[in-house]
Short mmCIF file of C-alpha atoms in Angstrom, two decimals:
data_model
loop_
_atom_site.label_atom_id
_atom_site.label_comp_id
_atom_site.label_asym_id
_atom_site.label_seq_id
_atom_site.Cartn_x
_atom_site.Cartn_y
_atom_site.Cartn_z
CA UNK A 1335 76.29 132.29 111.87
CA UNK A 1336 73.74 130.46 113.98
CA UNK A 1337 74.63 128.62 116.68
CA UNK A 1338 74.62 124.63 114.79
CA UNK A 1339 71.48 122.73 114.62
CA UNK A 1340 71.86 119.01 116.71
CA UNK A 1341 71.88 117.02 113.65
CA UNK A 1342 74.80 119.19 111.87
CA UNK A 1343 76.39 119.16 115.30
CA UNK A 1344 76.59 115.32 115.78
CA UNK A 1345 78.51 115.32 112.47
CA UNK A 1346 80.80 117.51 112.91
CA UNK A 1347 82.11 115.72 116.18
CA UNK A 1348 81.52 112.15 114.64
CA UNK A 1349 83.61 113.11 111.70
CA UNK A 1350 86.86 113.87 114.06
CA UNK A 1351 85.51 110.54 115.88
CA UNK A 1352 85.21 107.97 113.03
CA UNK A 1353 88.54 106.25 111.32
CA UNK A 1354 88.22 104.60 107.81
CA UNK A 1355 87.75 100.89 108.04
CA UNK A 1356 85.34 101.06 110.96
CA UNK A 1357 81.98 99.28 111.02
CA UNK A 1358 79.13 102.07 112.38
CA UNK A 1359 75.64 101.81 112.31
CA UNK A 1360 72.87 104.46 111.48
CA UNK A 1361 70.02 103.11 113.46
CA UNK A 1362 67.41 105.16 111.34
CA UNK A 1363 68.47 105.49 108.41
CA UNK A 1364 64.88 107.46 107.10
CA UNK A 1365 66.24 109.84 104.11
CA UNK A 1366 69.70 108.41 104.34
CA UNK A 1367 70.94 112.02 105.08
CA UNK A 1368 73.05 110.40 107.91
CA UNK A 1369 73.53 107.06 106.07
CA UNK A 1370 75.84 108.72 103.45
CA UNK A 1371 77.66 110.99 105.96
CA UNK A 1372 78.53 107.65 107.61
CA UNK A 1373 79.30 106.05 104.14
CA UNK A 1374 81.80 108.77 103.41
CA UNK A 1375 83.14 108.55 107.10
CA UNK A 1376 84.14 104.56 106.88
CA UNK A 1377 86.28 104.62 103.55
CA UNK A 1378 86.51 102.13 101.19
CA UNK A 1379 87.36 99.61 103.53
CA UNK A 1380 84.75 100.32 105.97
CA UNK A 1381 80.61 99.25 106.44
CA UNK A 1382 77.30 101.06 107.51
CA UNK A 1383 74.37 99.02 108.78
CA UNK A 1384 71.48 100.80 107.97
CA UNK A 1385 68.51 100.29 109.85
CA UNK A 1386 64.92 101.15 109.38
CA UNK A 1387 61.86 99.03 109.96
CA UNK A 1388 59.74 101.45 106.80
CA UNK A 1389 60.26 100.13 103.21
CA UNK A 1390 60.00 103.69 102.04
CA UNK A 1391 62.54 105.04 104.30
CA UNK A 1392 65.00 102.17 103.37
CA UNK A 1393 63.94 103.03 99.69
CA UNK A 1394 64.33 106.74 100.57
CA UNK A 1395 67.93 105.86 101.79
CA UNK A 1396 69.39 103.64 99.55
CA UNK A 1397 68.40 105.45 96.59
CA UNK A 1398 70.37 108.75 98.28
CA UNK A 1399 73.38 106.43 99.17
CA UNK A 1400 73.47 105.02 95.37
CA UNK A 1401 73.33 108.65 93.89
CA UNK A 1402 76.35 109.28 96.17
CA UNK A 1403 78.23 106.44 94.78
CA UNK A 1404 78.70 104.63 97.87
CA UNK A 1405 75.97 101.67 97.75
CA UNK A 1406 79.24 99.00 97.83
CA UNK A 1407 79.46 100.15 101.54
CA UNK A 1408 76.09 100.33 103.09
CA UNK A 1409 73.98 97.32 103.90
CA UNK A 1410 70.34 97.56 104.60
CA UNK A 1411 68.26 96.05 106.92
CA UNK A 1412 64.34 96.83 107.05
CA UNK A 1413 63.61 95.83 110.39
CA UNK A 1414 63.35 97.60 113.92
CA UNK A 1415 66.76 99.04 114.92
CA UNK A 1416 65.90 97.12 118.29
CA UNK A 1417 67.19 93.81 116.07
CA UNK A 1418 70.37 95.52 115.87
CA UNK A 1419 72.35 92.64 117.67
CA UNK A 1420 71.14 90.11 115.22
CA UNK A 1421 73.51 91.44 112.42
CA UNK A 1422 76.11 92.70 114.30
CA UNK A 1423 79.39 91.21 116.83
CA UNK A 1424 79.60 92.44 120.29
CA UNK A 1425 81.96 95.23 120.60
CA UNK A 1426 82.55 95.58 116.69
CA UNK A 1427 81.13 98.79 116.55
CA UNK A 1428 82.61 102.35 116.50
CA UNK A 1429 79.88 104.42 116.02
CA UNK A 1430 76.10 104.31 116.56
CA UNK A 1431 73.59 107.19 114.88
CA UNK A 1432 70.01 107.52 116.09
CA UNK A 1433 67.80 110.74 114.62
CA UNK A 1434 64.16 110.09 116.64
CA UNK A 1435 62.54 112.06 114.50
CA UNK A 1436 60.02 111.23 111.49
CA UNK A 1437 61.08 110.33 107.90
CA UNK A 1438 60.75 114.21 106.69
CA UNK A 1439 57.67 114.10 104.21
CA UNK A 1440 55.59 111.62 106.24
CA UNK A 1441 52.50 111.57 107.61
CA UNK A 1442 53.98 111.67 110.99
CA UNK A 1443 52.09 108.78 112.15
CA UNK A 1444 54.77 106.75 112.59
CA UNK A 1445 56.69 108.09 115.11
CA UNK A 1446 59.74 105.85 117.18
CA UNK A 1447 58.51 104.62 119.94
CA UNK A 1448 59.91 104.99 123.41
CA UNK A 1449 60.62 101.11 124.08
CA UNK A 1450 61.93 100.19 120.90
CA UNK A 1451 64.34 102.95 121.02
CA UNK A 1452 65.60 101.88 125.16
CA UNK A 1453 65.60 98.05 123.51
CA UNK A 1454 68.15 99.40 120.84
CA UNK A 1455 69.79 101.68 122.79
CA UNK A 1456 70.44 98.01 125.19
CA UNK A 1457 71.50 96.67 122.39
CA UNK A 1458 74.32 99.46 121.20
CA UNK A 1459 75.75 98.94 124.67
CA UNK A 1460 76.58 95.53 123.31
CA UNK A 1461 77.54 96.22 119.83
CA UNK A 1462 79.74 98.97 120.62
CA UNK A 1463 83.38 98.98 121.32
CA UNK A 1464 85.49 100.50 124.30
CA UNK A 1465 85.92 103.97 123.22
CA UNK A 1466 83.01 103.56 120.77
CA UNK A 1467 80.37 107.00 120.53
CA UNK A 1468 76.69 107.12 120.36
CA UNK A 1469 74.89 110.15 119.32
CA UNK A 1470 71.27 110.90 119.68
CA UNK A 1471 69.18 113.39 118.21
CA UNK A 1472 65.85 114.16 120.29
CA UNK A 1473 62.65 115.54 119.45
CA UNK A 1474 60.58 116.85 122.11
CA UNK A 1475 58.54 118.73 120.88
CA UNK A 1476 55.59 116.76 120.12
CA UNK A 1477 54.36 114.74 123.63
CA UNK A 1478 55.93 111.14 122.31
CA UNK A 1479 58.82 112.57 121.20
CA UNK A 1480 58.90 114.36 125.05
CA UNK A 1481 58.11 110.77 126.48
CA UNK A 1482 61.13 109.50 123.97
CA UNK A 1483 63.59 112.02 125.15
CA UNK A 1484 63.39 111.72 128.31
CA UNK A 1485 63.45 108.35 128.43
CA UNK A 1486 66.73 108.17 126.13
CA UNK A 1487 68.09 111.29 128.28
CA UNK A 1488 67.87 109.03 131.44
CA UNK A 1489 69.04 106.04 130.22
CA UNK A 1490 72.25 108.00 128.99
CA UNK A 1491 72.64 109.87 131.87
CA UNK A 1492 72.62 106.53 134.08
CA UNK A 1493 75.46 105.23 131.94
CA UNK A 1494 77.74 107.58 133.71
CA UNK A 1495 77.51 105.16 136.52
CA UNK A 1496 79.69 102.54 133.77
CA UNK A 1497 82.20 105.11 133.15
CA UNK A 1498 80.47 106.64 130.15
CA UNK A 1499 80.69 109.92 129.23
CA UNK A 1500 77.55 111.56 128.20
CA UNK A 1501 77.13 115.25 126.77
CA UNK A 1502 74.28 117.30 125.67
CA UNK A 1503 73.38 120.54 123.01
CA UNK A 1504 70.69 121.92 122.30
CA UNK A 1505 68.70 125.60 122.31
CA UNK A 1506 67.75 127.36 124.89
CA UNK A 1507 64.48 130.04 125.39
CA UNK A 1508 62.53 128.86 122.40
CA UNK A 1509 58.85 128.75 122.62
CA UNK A 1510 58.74 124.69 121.71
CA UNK A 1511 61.12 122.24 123.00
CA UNK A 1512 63.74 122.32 120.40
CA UNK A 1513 65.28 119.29 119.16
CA UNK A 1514 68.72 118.85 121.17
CA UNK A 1515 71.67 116.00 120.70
CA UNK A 1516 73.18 113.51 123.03
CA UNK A 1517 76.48 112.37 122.43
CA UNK A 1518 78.05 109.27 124.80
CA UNK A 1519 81.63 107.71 125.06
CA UNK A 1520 80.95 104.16 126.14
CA UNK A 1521 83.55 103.23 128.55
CA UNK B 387 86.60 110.25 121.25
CA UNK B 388 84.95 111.77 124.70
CA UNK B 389 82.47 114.30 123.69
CA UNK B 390 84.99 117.45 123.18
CA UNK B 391 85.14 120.01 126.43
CA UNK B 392 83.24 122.71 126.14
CA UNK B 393 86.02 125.14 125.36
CA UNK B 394 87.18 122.95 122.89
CA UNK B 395 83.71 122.80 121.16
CA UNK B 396 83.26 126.72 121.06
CA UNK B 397 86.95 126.70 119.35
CA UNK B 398 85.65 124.63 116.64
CA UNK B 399 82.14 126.51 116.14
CA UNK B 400 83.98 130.02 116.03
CA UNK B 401 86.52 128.92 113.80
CA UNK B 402 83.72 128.18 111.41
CA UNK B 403 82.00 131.24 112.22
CA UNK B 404 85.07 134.39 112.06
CA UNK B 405 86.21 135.83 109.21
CA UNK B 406 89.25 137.14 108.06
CA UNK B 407 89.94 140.95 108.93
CA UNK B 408 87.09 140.85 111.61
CA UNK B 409 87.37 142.04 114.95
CA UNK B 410 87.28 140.36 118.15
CA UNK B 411 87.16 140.52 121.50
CA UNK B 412 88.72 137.85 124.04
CA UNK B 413 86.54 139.29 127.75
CA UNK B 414 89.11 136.67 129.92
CA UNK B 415 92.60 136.56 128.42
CA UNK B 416 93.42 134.23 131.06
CA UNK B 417 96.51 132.85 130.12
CA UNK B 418 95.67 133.28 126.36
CA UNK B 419 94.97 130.08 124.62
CA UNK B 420 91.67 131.91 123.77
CA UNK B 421 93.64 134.95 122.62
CA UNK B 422 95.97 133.08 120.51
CA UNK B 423 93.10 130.92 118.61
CA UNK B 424 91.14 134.37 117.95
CA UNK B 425 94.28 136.46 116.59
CA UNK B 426 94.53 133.05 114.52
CA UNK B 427 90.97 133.49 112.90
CA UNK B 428 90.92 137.00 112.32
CA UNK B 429 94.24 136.88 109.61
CA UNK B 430 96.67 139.67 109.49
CA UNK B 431 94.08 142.25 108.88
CA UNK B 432 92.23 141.74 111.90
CA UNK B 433 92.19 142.73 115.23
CA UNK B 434 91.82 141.03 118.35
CA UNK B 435 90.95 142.95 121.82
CA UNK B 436 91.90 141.16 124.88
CA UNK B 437 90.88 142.11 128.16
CA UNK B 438 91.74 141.22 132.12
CA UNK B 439 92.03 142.96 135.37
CA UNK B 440 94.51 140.94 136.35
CA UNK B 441 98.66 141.99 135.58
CA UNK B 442 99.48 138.26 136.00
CA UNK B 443 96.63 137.45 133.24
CA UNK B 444 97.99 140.19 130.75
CA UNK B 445 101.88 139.34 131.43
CA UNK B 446 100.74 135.75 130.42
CA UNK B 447 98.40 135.73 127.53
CA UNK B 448 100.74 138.00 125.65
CA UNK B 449 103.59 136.15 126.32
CA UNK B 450 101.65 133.26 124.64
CA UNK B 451 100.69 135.42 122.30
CA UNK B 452 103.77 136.28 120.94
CA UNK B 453 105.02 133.31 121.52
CA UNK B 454 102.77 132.21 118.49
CA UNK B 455 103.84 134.95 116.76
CA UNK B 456 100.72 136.96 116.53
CA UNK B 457 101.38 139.68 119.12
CA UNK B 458 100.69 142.60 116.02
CA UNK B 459 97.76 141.34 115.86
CA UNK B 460 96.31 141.75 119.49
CA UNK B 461 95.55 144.46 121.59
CA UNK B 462 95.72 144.25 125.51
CA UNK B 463 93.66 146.20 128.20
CA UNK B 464 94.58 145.38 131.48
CA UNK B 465 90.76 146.37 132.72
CA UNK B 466 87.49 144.73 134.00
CA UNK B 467 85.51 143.42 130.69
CA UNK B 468 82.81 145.83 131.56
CA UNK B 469 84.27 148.59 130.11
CA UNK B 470 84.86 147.24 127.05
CA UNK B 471 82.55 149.36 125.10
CA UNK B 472 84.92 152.02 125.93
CA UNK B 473 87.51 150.56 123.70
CA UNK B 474 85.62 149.39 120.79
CA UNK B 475 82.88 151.19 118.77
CA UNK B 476 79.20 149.81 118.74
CA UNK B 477 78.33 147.18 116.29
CA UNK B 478 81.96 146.59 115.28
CA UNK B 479 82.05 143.15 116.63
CA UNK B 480 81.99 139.59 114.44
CA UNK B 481 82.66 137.55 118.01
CA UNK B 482 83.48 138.06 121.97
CA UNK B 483 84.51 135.14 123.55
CA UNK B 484 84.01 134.85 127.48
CA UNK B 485 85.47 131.95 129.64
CA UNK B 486 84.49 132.68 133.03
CA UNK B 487 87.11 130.05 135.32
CA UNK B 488 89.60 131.07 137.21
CA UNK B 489 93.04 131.88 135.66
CA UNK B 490 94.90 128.05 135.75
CA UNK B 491 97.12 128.05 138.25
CA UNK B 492 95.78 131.11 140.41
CA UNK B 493 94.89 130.62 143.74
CA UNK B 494 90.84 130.54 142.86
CA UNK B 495 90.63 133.90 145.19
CA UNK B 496 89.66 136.16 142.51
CA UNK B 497 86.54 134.70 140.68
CA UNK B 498 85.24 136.71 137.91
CA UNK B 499 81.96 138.27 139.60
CA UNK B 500 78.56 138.24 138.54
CA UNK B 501 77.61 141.39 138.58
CA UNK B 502 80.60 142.52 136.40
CA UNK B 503 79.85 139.81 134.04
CA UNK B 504 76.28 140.51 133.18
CA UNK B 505 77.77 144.74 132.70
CA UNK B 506 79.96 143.32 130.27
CA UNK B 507 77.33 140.81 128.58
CA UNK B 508 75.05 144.33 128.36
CA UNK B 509 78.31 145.57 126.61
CA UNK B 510 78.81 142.93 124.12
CA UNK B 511 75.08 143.48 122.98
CA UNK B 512 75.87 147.21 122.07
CA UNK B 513 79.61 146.12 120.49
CA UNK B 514 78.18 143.10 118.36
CA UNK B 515 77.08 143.41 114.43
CA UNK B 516 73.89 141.47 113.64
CA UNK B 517 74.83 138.20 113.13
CA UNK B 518 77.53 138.04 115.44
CA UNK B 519 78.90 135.66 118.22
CA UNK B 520 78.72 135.39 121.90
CA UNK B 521 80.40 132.59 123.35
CA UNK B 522 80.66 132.46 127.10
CA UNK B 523 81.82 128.85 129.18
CA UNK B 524 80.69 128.37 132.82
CA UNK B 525 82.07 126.80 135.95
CA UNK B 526 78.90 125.68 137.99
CA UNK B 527 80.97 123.48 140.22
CA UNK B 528 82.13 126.01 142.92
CA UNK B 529 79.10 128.24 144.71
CA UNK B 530 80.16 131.68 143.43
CA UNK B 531 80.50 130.19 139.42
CA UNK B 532 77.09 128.49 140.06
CA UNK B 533 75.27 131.65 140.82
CA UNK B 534 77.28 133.42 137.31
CA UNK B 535 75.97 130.70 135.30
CA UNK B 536 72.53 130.74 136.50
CA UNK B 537 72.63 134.42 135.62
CA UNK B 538 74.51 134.12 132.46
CA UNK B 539 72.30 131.35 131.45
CA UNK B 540 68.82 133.53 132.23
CA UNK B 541 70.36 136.94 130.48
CA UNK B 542 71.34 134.92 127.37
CA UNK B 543 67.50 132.81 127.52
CA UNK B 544 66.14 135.97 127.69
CA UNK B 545 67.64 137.29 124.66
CA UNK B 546 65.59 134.92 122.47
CA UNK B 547 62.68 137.91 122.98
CA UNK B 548 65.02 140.23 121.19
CA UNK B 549 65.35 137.50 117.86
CA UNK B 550 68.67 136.07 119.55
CA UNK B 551 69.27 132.07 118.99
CA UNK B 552 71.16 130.40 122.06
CA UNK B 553 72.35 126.89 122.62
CA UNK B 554 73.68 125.20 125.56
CA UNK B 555 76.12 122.18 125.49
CA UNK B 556 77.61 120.42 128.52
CA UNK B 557 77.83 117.01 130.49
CA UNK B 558 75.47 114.93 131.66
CA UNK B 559 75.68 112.76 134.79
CA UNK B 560 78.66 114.05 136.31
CA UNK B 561 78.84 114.12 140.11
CA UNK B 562 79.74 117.71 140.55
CA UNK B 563 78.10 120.31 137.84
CA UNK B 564 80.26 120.41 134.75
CA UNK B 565 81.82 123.10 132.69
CA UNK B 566 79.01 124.03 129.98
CA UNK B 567 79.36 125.89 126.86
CA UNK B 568 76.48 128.61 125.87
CA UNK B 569 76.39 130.31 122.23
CA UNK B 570 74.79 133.01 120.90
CA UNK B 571 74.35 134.50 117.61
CA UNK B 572 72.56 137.97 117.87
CA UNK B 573 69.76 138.90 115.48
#
């Protein structure tokens, strides 16, 4: 068994973490890969906000969350995950998912970008509840996803100062950065 | 949900990863909560090697041990982890399990040492089948544990060269260095 990869990794903690009825947001919802894990994760009673500012990735997504069977609890929003707040209450949030990385089959031209991603990680602090968990996964191994990490990495890590809790996983002595996971407790 | 401790989050990885009827090694019985959650995995056909210098460690972990029940399943050496290869045959290992603190409730005078700690990582290379697990968790927040973890964390980097994936997970932002987690599956 290999050690897990970051984005298996943040489910298997946010599945202990998540209680049905809770309101969670994937914040790039690209292939909806994370979008139905969260689905499943909320029960019947519970919603996902989806976000994703590409009409192909929100395509991408809801068409994998309708062939799951759980469309009835996901609702989309194609806009920049940095609008978060604007369909959301303050502190009525359990859980927050962010994946940096592209929308798997694209061009890779459209990467996230470094200030959108601190203007929506300013807005989770918001929308998240005491107790609430954020988890990041990080690319750095192209130089704007390095820019991106770090940038998230810092922020996180300066959270610490509010009582947060912030861990991180990734692999060590590969030849590329590897992709690695941030997980935070907000306070 | 706090991001789990690092123990905790090798618990759940290995659980995944050990097999019924394997064998296994615990390198620091301590006072046996590793012990007991290994002669857990392996089922009654499998064996579980447990190994410190310490009487104290030994009289406790196999107290706890049978406490559980699971004492037929366990065998203890009351020996320094480096010599494990004398007690197990090459290759015969699924997982080893290291957790290099002090034992709780000791009076922190005997650290586990560097130098015997990378003999018994060299050890654990010869005793582990392809595909199995290393799990080791580090103290950096005393000066001797600091200098272990550096060199644990360097030996285990290293191994990538040999096919070896690694991963690191631990804290961010604490004040003192944190407890941190490193995991190895060997090619």
């Amino acid at each position: 068994m290999n050690p897990p990869r970051p984005t298996h990794l943040a489910q298997v903690i946010l599945r202990d973490a998540i209680e049905e009825g809770d309101t969670v947001i994937d914040a790039t919802a690209g292939n909806g890969h994370d979008t139905v894990f969260l689905a499943g994760c909320v029960g019947e009673k519970g919603r996902v906000l989806a976000f994703d500012p590409q009409e192909k990735a929100i395509r991408s997504a809801r068409s994998r969350v309708d062939a799951a069977g759980l469309g009835c609890r996901v609702d989309f929003y194609q806009t920049s995950h940095s609008r978060m707040a604007e369909h959301a209450e303050a502190g009525s949030i359990s859980t927050v998912m962010f994946n940096l990385g592209y929308l798997p089959g694209d061009d890779h031209a459209m990467t996230t970008e470094s200030q959108e991603t601190l203007l929506a990680l300013a807005a989770t602090q918001g929308l998240l509840k005491s107790g609430g968990v954020l988890s990041v996964v990080c690319y750095p191994g192209h130089p704007a996803g390095a820019v991106e990490a770090a940038a998230v990495e810092a922020w996180l890590s300066s959270r610490a100062a509010y009582g947060w809790r912030t861990a991180k996983y990734g692999m060590l002595g590969t030849l590329q950065p590897a992709p690695y996971l941030l997980l935070a407790r907000k306070a």
